[in-house]
Coordinates of C-alpha atoms in Angstrom, one line a residue:
Chain X
M27 CA 4.9 -37.9 -210.3
T28 CA 3.1 -34.5 -209.4
V29 CA -0.2 -33.2 -209.8
L30 CA -1.2 -30.0 -211.4
V31 CA -5.1 -28.3 -209.6
V32 CA -6.6 -25.8 -210.6
G33 CA -9.4 -24.5 -208.5
S34 CA -10.6 -21.4 -206.4
V35 CA -8.0 -20.4 -203.7
A36 CA -10.6 -18.6 -201.2
L37 CA -11.6 -17.3 -197.7
D38 CA -14.7 -19.2 -196.5
S39 CA -16.8 -18.3 -193.0
V40 CA -18.5 -21.0 -192.0
E41 CA -20.9 -21.8 -189.3
T42 CA -21.8 -25.1 -188.1
P43 CA -23.6 -26.3 -184.4
F44 CA -20.0 -26.5 -183.2
G45 CA -18.6 -23.4 -183.9
K46 CA -17.7 -20.4 -186.0
A47 CA -14.9 -19.8 -188.3
E48 CA -14.4 -16.2 -190.3
N49 CA -12.0 -15.6 -192.8
V50 CA -9.9 -19.0 -193.7
I51 CA -8.1 -20.4 -196.5
G52 CA -10.7 -22.4 -198.4
G53 CA -11.7 -22.8 -201.5
S54 CA -11.4 -26.2 -204.1
G55 CA -7.5 -25.3 -205.0
N56 CA -7.0 -25.2 -201.2
F57 CA -8.5 -28.6 -199.5
F58 CA -7.3 -30.5 -202.9
S59 CA -4.0 -29.4 -201.9
A60 CA -4.0 -30.0 -198.5
S61 CA -5.2 -33.6 -199.1
A62 CA -3.3 -34.8 -202.2
S63 CA 0.4 -33.3 -200.7
H64 CA 0.3 -36.1 -198.4
L65 CA 1.0 -38.9 -201.1
A66 CA 2.3 -36.9 -203.6
P67 CA 4.2 -33.2 -204.7
V68 CA 1.4 -31.2 -205.8
Q69 CA 1.2 -27.8 -208.4
L70 CA -1.5 -24.7 -207.1
V71 CA -2.9 -22.9 -210.0
G72 CA -5.0 -20.0 -208.8
V73 CA -5.2 -16.4 -208.2
V74 CA -6.3 -14.2 -204.6
G75 CA -7.0 -10.6 -203.9
S76 CA -4.7 -8.5 -202.5
D77 CA -6.6 -8.9 -199.6
Y78 CA -4.7 -12.4 -199.5
P79 CA -3.1 -13.4 -196.2
M80 CA -0.3 -15.7 -198.7
D81 CA 1.1 -16.2 -195.0
R82 CA -1.5 -19.1 -193.7
L83 CA -0.7 -20.5 -197.2
S84 CA 2.9 -21.2 -196.1
P85 CA 2.0 -24.5 -194.5
L86 CA 0.7 -25.9 -197.2
Q87 CA 4.2 -24.9 -199.1
E88 CA 5.6 -26.6 -196.1
R89 CA 4.2 -29.8 -197.4
G90 CA 5.5 -30.2 -201.1
V91 CA 2.7 -27.6 -202.4
D92 CA 3.9 -25.6 -205.1
L93 CA 2.5 -22.0 -205.3
A94 CA 4.2 -20.6 -208.4
G95 CA 0.7 -20.9 -210.0
V96 CA -1.1 -18.7 -207.5
E97 CA -1.5 -15.4 -209.5
R98 CA -1.7 -12.5 -207.1
A99 CA -4.2 -9.9 -208.9
E100 CA -5.6 -6.6 -207.9
G101 CA -8.7 -6.4 -206.1
T102 CA -10.8 -9.1 -203.3
S103 CA -10.8 -12.4 -203.0
F104 CA -13.0 -14.8 -203.2
R105 CA -15.1 -15.0 -200.0
W106 CA -17.3 -17.7 -199.2
R107 CA -19.9 -17.4 -196.7
G108 CA -22.0 -20.5 -195.2
R109 CA -23.9 -22.0 -192.4
Y110 CA -24.3 -25.8 -191.9
T111 CA -27.8 -26.6 -189.8
H112 CA -27.6 -29.4 -187.4
D113 CA -28.1 -32.4 -190.4
L114 CA -24.7 -30.9 -191.9
N115 CA -25.9 -32.4 -194.6
S116 CA -25.7 -29.2 -196.9
A117 CA -24.5 -25.9 -196.4
E118 CA -26.5 -23.0 -196.8
T119 CA -24.5 -20.1 -198.8
L120 CA -25.4 -16.8 -197.1
E121 CA -22.2 -15.1 -199.5
T122 CA -20.3 -15.2 -202.1
H123 CA -17.6 -12.8 -203.4
L124 CA -16.0 -13.7 -206.4
G125 CA -14.3 -10.7 -206.5
V126 CA -10.7 -11.2 -208.8
F127 CA -12.0 -14.8 -209.4
S128 CA -14.2 -13.3 -211.6
H129 CA -12.2 -12.8 -214.5
F130 CA -9.3 -15.2 -213.7
R131 CA -7.7 -17.0 -216.4
P132 CA -5.3 -19.7 -215.6
K133 CA -1.7 -18.9 -216.5
I134 CA -0.1 -22.9 -215.9
P135 CA 3.4 -21.4 -215.9
A136 CA 5.3 -23.2 -218.1
A137 CA 7.3 -25.8 -215.3
F138 CA 4.2 -27.2 -214.6
R139 CA 2.6 -28.2 -217.9
S140 CA 4.7 -31.8 -217.7
A141 CA 2.3 -32.7 -215.3
P142 CA 1.2 -36.2 -215.5
F143 CA -1.9 -36.0 -213.3
V144 CA -4.3 -33.2 -213.8
F145 CA -7.3 -31.9 -211.9
L146 CA -9.5 -28.8 -212.8
A147 CA -11.5 -28.3 -210.1
N148 CA -15.2 -26.7 -209.8
I149 CA -14.4 -23.5 -212.2
D150 CA -16.6 -22.5 -215.4
P151 CA -15.6 -25.5 -217.7
R152 CA -14.1 -22.9 -220.2
L153 CA -11.3 -22.4 -218.0
Q154 CA -11.4 -25.2 -217.5
L155 CA -11.3 -26.3 -221.3
D156 CA -8.7 -23.6 -221.5
V157 CA -6.1 -25.4 -219.2
L158 CA -6.5 -27.8 -221.5
Q159 CA -4.7 -26.4 -224.4
Q160 CA -1.2 -25.2 -222.3
V161 CA -0.9 -28.9 -220.5
E162 CA 1.1 -31.8 -222.1
R163 CA -0.3 -34.8 -222.7
P164 CA -1.0 -36.0 -219.4
K165 CA -1.4 -39.4 -218.4
L166 CA -5.2 -38.6 -216.9
V167 CA -7.1 -35.5 -216.5
A168 CA -9.7 -35.0 -214.4
C169 CA -12.8 -32.5 -213.2
D170 CA -15.2 -31.4 -211.5
T171 CA -17.6 -28.9 -211.3
M172 CA -21.4 -27.8 -209.5
N173 CA -24.4 -26.9 -210.2
F174 CA -24.2 -23.6 -211.4
W175 CA -21.7 -25.1 -214.9
I176 CA -24.2 -27.3 -215.3
E177 CA -27.1 -24.8 -215.8
S178 CA -24.9 -21.6 -217.4
R179 CA -22.4 -23.5 -219.1
R180 CA -23.8 -26.6 -220.1
P181 CA -22.6 -27.1 -224.5
E182 CA -19.3 -25.9 -222.5
L183 CA -19.5 -28.1 -220.1
L184 CA -20.7 -31.0 -222.6
E185 CA -17.5 -29.9 -224.4
L186 CA -15.2 -30.8 -221.4
L187 CA -16.4 -34.6 -220.8
K188 CA -14.9 -35.1 -224.5
H189 CA -11.6 -33.7 -223.8
V190 CA -11.5 -35.7 -219.7
D191 CA -10.3 -38.9 -218.4
L192 CA -12.4 -39.0 -215.2
V193 CA -15.1 -37.0 -213.7
T194 CA -16.0 -36.7 -209.8
L195 CA -19.7 -35.2 -208.9
N196 CA -21.5 -34.7 -206.3
D197 CA -25.0 -37.6 -206.7
G198 CA -27.3 -34.0 -207.0
E199 CA -25.1 -33.0 -210.0
A200 CA -25.0 -36.3 -211.2
R201 CA -28.8 -36.0 -211.7
Q202 CA -29.0 -32.4 -212.9
L203 CA -26.2 -33.1 -215.2
T204 CA -27.9 -36.0 -217.2
E205 CA -31.2 -36.1 -216.4
K206 CA -31.4 -39.1 -214.4
Y207 CA -32.1 -39.8 -211.2
N208 CA -30.9 -42.9 -211.0
L209 CA -27.0 -42.7 -210.4
V210 CA -25.9 -45.9 -212.6
Q211 CA -28.1 -44.9 -215.6
A212 CA -26.3 -41.4 -214.3
A213 CA -22.9 -42.4 -214.7
R214 CA -23.5 -44.5 -218.0
W215 CA -24.5 -41.5 -219.5
I216 CA -21.4 -38.9 -218.5
M217 CA -19.4 -42.2 -219.6
E218 CA -21.0 -42.2 -223.3
R219 CA -20.3 -38.4 -223.6
G220 CA -16.3 -39.1 -223.1
P221 CA -14.8 -39.9 -219.7
K222 CA -14.2 -43.1 -219.2
V223 CA -14.5 -43.1 -215.3
V224 CA -17.1 -41.7 -213.3
V225 CA -16.7 -41.1 -209.3
I226 CA -20.1 -40.1 -207.8
K227 CA -19.5 -38.6 -204.6
K228 CA -22.9 -39.3 -201.9
G229 CA -20.8 -36.9 -198.7
E230 CA -21.9 -39.0 -195.9
H231 CA -23.3 -41.6 -197.5
G232 CA -19.9 -42.9 -199.4
A233 CA -18.3 -43.0 -203.2
F234 CA -19.3 -45.0 -206.3
M235 CA -17.1 -45.3 -209.4
F236 CA -18.4 -46.7 -212.2
N237 CA -16.7 -47.7 -215.5
E238 CA -17.4 -49.1 -218.4
R239 CA -17.7 -53.0 -216.6
E240 CA -17.2 -51.9 -213.3
V241 CA -18.8 -50.2 -210.0
F242 CA -17.3 -49.6 -206.9
F243 CA -18.2 -48.3 -203.7
A244 CA -16.7 -47.0 -200.6
P245 CA -18.7 -45.5 -197.8
A246 CA -17.0 -42.7 -196.4
Y247 CA -15.6 -43.1 -192.8
P248 CA -18.8 -42.8 -190.1
L249 CA -17.8 -40.3 -187.8
E250 CA -18.6 -39.9 -184.2
E251 CA -18.5 -36.2 -184.8
V252 CA -18.2 -34.3 -187.9
F253 CA -17.1 -30.7 -187.5
D254 CA -17.5 -29.0 -190.7
P255 CA -18.4 -30.5 -194.0
T256 CA -16.7 -27.5 -195.7
G257 CA -13.9 -29.3 -198.6
A258 CA -14.7 -32.7 -198.5
G259 CA -15.0 -33.6 -201.8
D260 CA -12.6 -31.4 -202.5
S261 CA -10.2 -33.1 -200.3
F262 CA -11.7 -37.1 -201.3
A263 CA -10.4 -35.4 -205.3
G264 CA -7.3 -34.7 -203.6
G265 CA -6.4 -37.9 -202.1
F266 CA -8.0 -40.0 -205.1
M267 CA -5.5 -38.2 -207.6
G268 CA -3.0 -38.0 -204.7
Y269 CA -2.9 -41.5 -204.5
L270 CA -2.6 -42.0 -208.6
A271 CA 0.0 -39.6 -208.8
R272 CA 2.2 -41.2 -205.7
T273 CA 1.7 -44.4 -207.7
G274 CA 1.3 -44.1 -211.2
D275 CA -1.0 -47.2 -212.1
L276 CA -3.8 -46.8 -213.5
S277 CA -5.0 -50.1 -212.7
K278 CA -8.3 -50.7 -212.1
Q279 CA -7.6 -52.5 -208.7
N280 CA -5.6 -49.0 -208.1
L281 CA -8.2 -46.9 -208.8
R282 CA -10.3 -48.2 -206.3
R283 CA -7.5 -48.1 -203.7
A284 CA -7.3 -44.3 -204.3
V285 CA -11.1 -44.5 -203.9
V286 CA -10.5 -45.6 -200.8
Y287 CA -7.7 -42.9 -199.9
G288 CA -9.8 -40.4 -201.1
S289 CA -12.8 -41.3 -198.7
V290 CA -9.8 -41.4 -195.5
M291 CA -9.0 -37.8 -196.5
G292 CA -12.3 -36.5 -197.2
S293 CA -12.8 -38.3 -193.6
F294 CA -9.8 -36.1 -192.2
A295 CA -11.0 -32.4 -193.4
V296 CA -14.8 -32.9 -191.6
E297 CA -12.9 -33.1 -188.5
K298 CA -12.4 -29.3 -187.7
F299 CA -12.3 -26.0 -189.8
S300 CA -11.0 -25.4 -193.2
V301 CA -7.9 -26.9 -193.7
E302 CA -7.0 -26.9 -190.3
R303 CA -6.9 -31.2 -189.8
L304 CA -5.2 -32.1 -193.0
L305 CA -2.1 -30.3 -191.9
T306 CA -1.9 -31.8 -188.7
I307 CA -2.4 -35.0 -189.7
G308 CA 0.5 -37.3 -190.4
P309 CA 1.4 -40.8 -191.9
D310 CA 1.1 -42.6 -189.1
D311 CA -2.7 -41.6 -189.3
I312 CA -3.5 -41.1 -192.1
Q313 CA -2.3 -45.1 -192.0
E314 CA -4.8 -46.1 -189.5
R315 CA -7.7 -44.9 -190.5
L316 CA -6.7 -47.0 -193.5
R317 CA -6.4 -50.2 -191.0
Q318 CA -10.2 -48.8 -189.4
F319 CA -11.6 -48.4 -193.2
R320 CA -11.1 -51.8 -194.3
E321 CA -12.1 -53.0 -191.1
L322 CA -15.4 -50.9 -191.6
V323 CA -16.8 -53.0 -194.8
A324 CA -14.2 -56.2 -194.7
F325 CA -16.1 -59.6 -194.4
E326 CA -14.7 -63.3 -195.2
E327 CA -15.2 -64.1 -198.1
E328 CA -17.4 -67.3 -198.2
L329 CA -20.4 -66.7 -198.3
A330 CA -21.9 -69.9 -200.6
T331 CA -26.1 -70.2 -200.3
R332 CA -27.5 -73.1 -198.9
Chain R
M30 CA -31.7 -74.3 -187.9
T31 CA -35.3 -72.1 -188.0
V32 CA -36.5 -68.1 -188.0
L33 CA -39.4 -67.2 -186.2
V34 CA -40.9 -64.0 -187.2
V35 CA -44.1 -62.0 -186.1
G36 CA -45.2 -59.5 -187.7
S37 CA -48.2 -58.3 -190.7
V38 CA -49.4 -59.9 -193.5
A39 CA -51.3 -57.4 -195.0
L40 CA -52.5 -56.0 -198.6
D41 CA -50.8 -53.5 -200.3
S42 CA -51.2 -51.3 -203.2
V43 CA -48.4 -50.0 -204.4
E44 CA -47.9 -47.1 -207.3
T45 CA -45.2 -46.1 -208.4
P46 CA -43.4 -44.2 -211.8
F47 CA -43.2 -47.6 -213.4
G48 CA -46.9 -48.8 -212.8
K49 CA -49.2 -50.0 -210.8
A50 CA -50.2 -52.7 -207.7
E51 CA -54.1 -53.3 -206.4
N52 CA -54.3 -55.7 -203.1
V53 CA -50.4 -57.7 -204.0
I54 CA -49.2 -59.3 -200.7
G55 CA -46.9 -57.2 -198.2
G56 CA -46.9 -57.1 -194.8
S57 CA -43.2 -57.1 -192.5
G58 CA -44.3 -60.9 -192.3
N59 CA -44.1 -61.6 -195.9
F60 CA -42.0 -59.7 -196.9
F61 CA -39.1 -60.9 -194.1
S62 CA -40.5 -65.0 -194.7
A63 CA -39.9 -64.4 -198.7
S64 CA -37.0 -63.8 -197.7
A65 CA -35.3 -65.6 -194.9
S66 CA -37.3 -68.9 -196.8
H67 CA -34.3 -68.9 -198.8
L68 CA -32.0 -69.6 -196.0
A69 CA -33.6 -71.4 -193.4
P70 CA -37.1 -72.3 -192.6
V71 CA -39.3 -70.3 -191.2
Q72 CA -42.3 -69.7 -188.5
L73 CA -44.8 -66.9 -189.5
V74 CA -47.7 -65.8 -186.7
G75 CA -49.7 -63.1 -187.8
V76 CA -53.4 -62.0 -188.7
V77 CA -55.7 -62.4 -191.3
G78 CA -59.0 -60.6 -191.9
S79 CA -61.7 -62.9 -193.1
D80 CA -61.3 -61.3 -196.6
Y81 CA -57.4 -62.1 -197.3
P82 CA -56.7 -64.5 -200.1
M83 CA -54.7 -67.3 -198.5
D84 CA -54.4 -68.7 -202.0
R85 CA -51.9 -65.9 -202.4
L86 CA -49.6 -67.4 -199.7
S87 CA -48.7 -71.0 -201.1
P88 CA -45.4 -69.8 -202.8
L89 CA -44.8 -69.0 -199.6
Q90 CA -45.8 -72.3 -198.0
E91 CA -44.4 -74.3 -200.7
R92 CA -41.0 -72.2 -200.2
G93 CA -40.8 -73.8 -196.2
V94 CA -42.9 -70.6 -195.0
D95 CA -45.1 -72.4 -191.8
L96 CA -48.3 -71.0 -191.3
A97 CA -49.6 -72.5 -188.6
G98 CA -49.6 -69.3 -186.3
V99 CA -51.0 -66.6 -189.6
E100 CA -54.6 -66.1 -187.0
R101 CA -57.9 -65.4 -189.8
A102 CA -60.1 -63.2 -187.4
E103 CA -63.5 -61.7 -188.6
G104 CA -63.1 -58.5 -190.2
T105 CA -61.0 -56.8 -193.2
S106 CA -57.4 -57.5 -193.6
F107 CA -54.6 -54.1 -193.0
R108 CA -54.5 -52.9 -195.7
W109 CA -51.7 -50.0 -197.0
R110 CA -52.2 -47.4 -200.4
G111 CA -48.7 -45.5 -201.1
R112 CA -47.2 -44.4 -203.9
Y113 CA -43.7 -43.0 -204.3
T114 CA -42.9 -40.3 -206.7
H115 CA -39.9 -40.2 -208.9
D116 CA -36.7 -40.5 -206.7
L117 CA -38.1 -43.7 -204.7
N118 CA -37.1 -43.0 -201.7
S119 CA -39.9 -42.3 -199.1
A120 CA -43.3 -43.8 -199.6
E121 CA -46.3 -41.1 -199.1
T122 CA -49.5 -42.9 -197.1
L123 CA -51.9 -43.2 -198.8
E124 CA -55.0 -44.8 -196.9
T125 CA -53.9 -47.1 -194.1
H126 CA -56.8 -49.3 -192.9
L127 CA -55.9 -51.5 -189.9
G128 CA -59.1 -54.0 -189.7
V129 CA -57.8 -57.4 -188.4
F130 CA -54.6 -55.3 -187.1
S131 CA -55.7 -53.4 -184.4
H132 CA -56.7 -56.2 -182.4
F133 CA -54.1 -58.5 -183.2
R134 CA -52.6 -60.6 -179.7
P135 CA -49.8 -62.8 -181.1
K136 CA -50.2 -65.9 -180.0
I137 CA -47.4 -68.4 -180.5
P138 CA -48.2 -72.3 -181.6
A139 CA -46.4 -74.2 -179.0
A140 CA -44.3 -76.3 -182.0
F141 CA -43.3 -72.7 -182.7
R142 CA -42.5 -71.5 -178.8
S143 CA -38.6 -73.2 -179.6
A144 CA -37.4 -71.5 -182.2
P145 CA -34.2 -70.0 -181.7
F146 CA -33.7 -67.2 -183.8
V147 CA -37.0 -64.9 -183.1
F148 CA -37.3 -61.5 -185.3
L149 CA -39.7 -59.2 -184.0
A150 CA -40.7 -57.0 -187.1
N151 CA -42.6 -53.5 -187.1
I152 CA -45.5 -54.0 -184.5
D153 CA -47.1 -52.5 -180.6
P154 CA -44.0 -52.7 -178.5
R155 CA -47.0 -54.4 -176.0
L156 CA -47.2 -57.0 -178.1
Q157 CA -43.2 -57.7 -178.8
L158 CA -43.0 -57.8 -175.1
D159 CA -46.0 -60.2 -175.3
V160 CA -44.5 -62.2 -177.5
L161 CA -40.8 -62.7 -175.5
Q162 CA -43.4 -63.9 -172.9
Q163 CA -44.1 -67.1 -175.0
V164 CA -40.8 -67.7 -176.6
E165 CA -38.0 -70.1 -174.9
R166 CA -35.1 -68.8 -174.6
P167 CA -34.6 -67.9 -178.3
K168 CA -30.2 -67.9 -179.0
L169 CA -31.6 -64.4 -181.0
V170 CA -33.8 -62.2 -180.7
A171 CA -34.6 -58.8 -182.6
C172 CA -36.6 -56.8 -183.3
D173 CA -37.6 -53.3 -185.4
T174 CA -39.7 -50.5 -184.8
M175 CA -41.0 -47.5 -186.9
N176 CA -41.9 -43.7 -186.1
F177 CA -45.8 -44.6 -184.7
W178 CA -44.2 -46.5 -182.2
I179 CA -41.0 -44.7 -181.1
E180 CA -43.6 -41.8 -180.4
S181 CA -46.5 -43.9 -179.0
R182 CA -45.1 -46.4 -177.0
R183 CA -42.0 -44.9 -176.1
P184 CA -41.7 -46.3 -172.6
E185 CA -42.9 -49.7 -173.9
L186 CA -40.2 -49.9 -176.4
L187 CA -37.5 -48.8 -174.2
E188 CA -38.7 -51.8 -172.1
L189 CA -38.4 -54.3 -175.0
L190 CA -35.0 -53.1 -176.2
K191 CA -34.0 -54.1 -172.9
H192 CA -35.2 -57.5 -173.9
V193 CA -33.5 -58.2 -177.6
D194 CA -30.0 -59.5 -178.5
L195 CA -30.4 -56.4 -181.7
V196 CA -32.4 -54.0 -183.5
T197 CA -32.7 -53.4 -186.8
L198 CA -34.1 -50.0 -187.6
N199 CA -33.2 -47.1 -190.5
D200 CA -31.5 -43.8 -189.8
G201 CA -34.4 -42.0 -189.2
E202 CA -36.1 -44.0 -186.8
A203 CA -32.6 -44.0 -185.1
R204 CA -32.4 -40.6 -185.1
Q205 CA -36.2 -40.1 -183.3
L206 CA -35.5 -42.8 -181.0
T207 CA -32.5 -41.2 -179.5
E208 CA -32.8 -37.5 -180.8
K209 CA -29.2 -37.5 -182.3
Y210 CA -28.5 -37.0 -185.4
N211 CA -25.2 -38.7 -185.4
L212 CA -25.6 -42.2 -186.3
V213 CA -23.0 -43.2 -184.0
Q214 CA -24.3 -41.6 -181.3
A215 CA -27.4 -43.1 -182.4
A216 CA -26.7 -46.7 -182.2
R217 CA -24.2 -46.3 -178.9
W218 CA -27.1 -44.7 -177.0
I219 CA -29.3 -47.5 -178.5
M220 CA -26.8 -49.9 -176.9
E221 CA -26.9 -48.1 -174.1
R222 CA -30.3 -48.9 -173.5
G223 CA -29.7 -53.5 -173.7
P224 CA -29.2 -54.4 -177.3
K225 CA -25.7 -55.8 -178.4
V226 CA -25.9 -55.2 -182.0
V227 CA -28.2 -52.0 -183.7
V228 CA -28.6 -52.6 -187.5
I229 CA -29.0 -49.1 -188.8
K230 CA -30.6 -49.6 -192.5
K231 CA -30.0 -46.5 -195.0
G232 CA -32.3 -47.5 -197.8
E233 CA -30.2 -47.4 -201.0
H234 CA -27.4 -46.0 -199.5
G235 CA -26.8 -49.5 -197.4
A236 CA -27.0 -50.7 -194.0
F237 CA -24.4 -50.1 -191.0
M238 CA -23.9 -53.1 -187.9
F239 CA -23.1 -52.0 -184.7
N240 CA -21.4 -53.3 -181.7
E241 CA -19.7 -51.8 -178.4
R242 CA -16.7 -51.9 -180.2
E243 CA -17.2 -52.6 -184.3
V244 CA -18.9 -51.2 -187.2
F245 CA -19.5 -52.9 -190.5
F246 CA -21.2 -50.9 -193.2
A247 CA -22.5 -52.9 -196.9
P248 CA -23.9 -50.6 -199.4
A249 CA -26.9 -51.4 -200.4
Y250 CA -26.7 -52.7 -204.5
P251 CA -27.0 -50.6 -207.2
L252 CA -28.9 -51.5 -209.4
E253 CA -30.6 -49.7 -212.4
E254 CA -34.0 -50.5 -212.7
V255 CA -35.4 -50.2 -209.1
F256 CA -39.1 -51.0 -209.3
D257 CA -40.6 -50.7 -205.8
P258 CA -38.4 -50.3 -202.9
T259 CA -41.5 -51.6 -200.4
G260 CA -40.3 -54.4 -198.5
A261 CA -36.6 -53.6 -199.0
G262 CA -36.1 -53.3 -195.4
D263 CA -38.2 -56.3 -193.9
S264 CA -37.1 -58.5 -196.9
F265 CA -33.2 -56.8 -195.5
A266 CA -33.9 -58.9 -191.7
G267 CA -35.3 -61.7 -193.4
G268 CA -32.2 -62.4 -195.6
F269 CA -29.9 -61.0 -192.2
M270 CA -31.4 -63.2 -189.7
G271 CA -32.2 -66.3 -192.4
Y272 CA -28.5 -66.5 -193.0
L273 CA -27.9 -66.6 -188.9
A274 CA -30.2 -69.5 -188.8
R275 CA -28.9 -71.7 -191.5
T276 CA -25.6 -71.4 -189.9
G277 CA -26.6 -70.9 -186.5
D278 CA -23.2 -68.9 -185.8
L279 CA -23.4 -65.9 -184.0
S280 CA -19.9 -64.6 -184.3
K281 CA -19.0 -61.4 -185.4
Q282 CA -17.4 -62.1 -189.2
N283 CA -20.9 -64.1 -189.2
L284 CA -22.7 -61.2 -188.6
R285 CA -20.6 -59.3 -190.9
R286 CA -21.6 -61.8 -193.5
A287 CA -25.2 -61.3 -192.9
V288 CA -25.4 -57.9 -192.8
V289 CA -24.0 -58.7 -197.0
Y290 CA -27.4 -61.4 -196.7
G291 CA -29.6 -58.8 -195.7
S292 CA -28.4 -56.4 -197.9
V293 CA -28.7 -58.9 -201.3
M294 CA -32.2 -60.1 -200.3
G295 CA -33.0 -56.4 -199.7
S296 CA -31.7 -55.7 -204.1
F297 CA -34.1 -58.7 -205.0
A298 CA -37.1 -57.6 -203.2
V299 CA -37.3 -53.6 -204.7
E300 CA -37.1 -55.7 -208.4
K301 CA -40.7 -56.3 -208.3
F302 CA -44.1 -55.4 -206.9
S303 CA -44.8 -57.6 -203.2
V304 CA -42.7 -60.2 -202.8
E305 CA -42.7 -61.2 -206.9
R306 CA -39.3 -61.5 -207.1
L307 CA -38.1 -62.8 -204.1
L308 CA -40.6 -65.8 -205.0
T309 CA -38.5 -66.2 -208.3
I310 CA -35.2 -65.9 -208.1
G311 CA -33.0 -69.3 -206.6
P312 CA -29.8 -70.4 -205.1
D313 CA -28.2 -69.7 -208.4
D314 CA -29.6 -65.6 -208.8
I315 CA -28.3 -65.1 -205.1
Q316 CA -24.9 -66.8 -205.4
E317 CA -24.7 -64.9 -208.3
R318 CA -25.5 -60.9 -206.5
L319 CA -23.6 -61.9 -204.2
R320 CA -20.2 -62.1 -206.5
Q321 CA -21.8 -58.9 -208.0
F322 CA -22.2 -57.2 -204.1
R323 CA -18.1 -58.2 -203.6
E324 CA -17.0 -56.9 -206.6
L325 CA -18.8 -53.4 -205.3
V326 CA -16.7 -53.7 -202.3
A327 CA -13.2 -55.4 -203.0
F328 CA -10.0 -54.0 -203.3
E329 CA -6.8 -55.4 -202.7
E330 CA -5.1 -55.0 -199.5
E331 CA -2.1 -52.9 -199.9
L332 CA -2.7 -49.5 -199.5
A333 CA 0.8 -48.4 -197.4
T334 CA 1.1 -44.4 -197.4
R335 CA 3.9 -42.3 -199.1

């Protein structure tokens, strides 16, 4: 089954303690697509400026990402420039240039409207709501968001929550949105406003998935060399949604497996700049990382007390 | 089998967003003992001043903690005063009064010297080394440490590492000791200096256990109400060592289970002030939390890729 993603198609310039990359392909739409395309066909909706190097997206296309929804508008592309210091924990944004993205109105191509899985990556909640008007009864709709929208579009974001099945957001965003420091309480707050499932991403500290009755936790795979954390969260979402789309199974057990896939795909994303690593891995690499992941968390069940 | 712990027997005054506790029993020795005693007999070595309310330790004694090694010295007891703000993540130390602890020279009672499991809680590495002179070939020796000793007693701490099988320390301490931000690299650095196993505790973000070939990760159990994080790390160590002592099994699989026990016991410690919660739980509570823990991390094994 296909997964439709609406998100940013950007150019990133990133500096980490290990090197620099200038104007590499980035944005939530690209990272999500590069990741999810390992598991299911992807339909990408976004906008680029007339300066965007479209040929750089052809590896995505070859991987099964349908770019028919990537609109080309007169003007400059969305560019982000950021820097990570030695702890690689949070990016310092040096520059954000929205360009054509500031006038983006997603137009979902007719052929995309029946996508059974829809991911509304981090864009203006008004646009996320608008996308939902254009699609036909998806099996699952998930959304992400960020601090900027939580602050500036709170009512629209709360409206959006009523119409999505699942939310992914990071721990800082969950706390900001809910004004609850405790993540169990934060997740409950969100679920009371609509979504049946909340995935809270904690970066290098892994991810929680909450539903009404259960909590699941998956760590981030501990890499010896984290090269560039940019896009890890969107790659996580890509692995998660891609696995759901591939299996078409929304059982609780399968959602747990989807989180594991998210964690695995996120761990690849951070090994190189941009989507570089995501574009070079194959099924064997994914399988091997899954095996390592299992080994990371496995303990035999016998745990009787005294 | 018995576990011997050498650590502080203190009086804590703690302020959290949820309340205040004045002069409650604390210190690494007490938290470790309260936790480990659910799994194995414990021998505690430490020092208190003439002002220490010894009757407050009798619940520990009733739980099977042998206090014959708790020396009573002329002077005042070790007191710590700290405060947590809303995030409960790190304590602000308001006051540390070492009292008799500053002249502490651990004397291991003859009856304790053959303990098969030894935990050297966070005290001066010179004293930790001294304890190792007094005990007879334990099956496993583990130690903890803290920022203060890493800074002020680095050579002695490095000497200690040559003589212990296992180290538990938190992520900040691991980074400070090794000058490596990446925890995989930090663990390797430590293992190159002696210990075969390194457990890195990340507080609310769980714990990693490294050996030469493997990594294991256990999350911290996500509680809806964390009341007071004081002693979580020592309670973790108590659960970990207590489980090893109870089973006498040092296989890799059993060490993983020990980490899970550590995580479970740590999760109880933070539910109330001091060792209060650890003293009221029973086997059924532990069993139930273990069940919840399993559910938290369980996913079915089928994870085939496309």
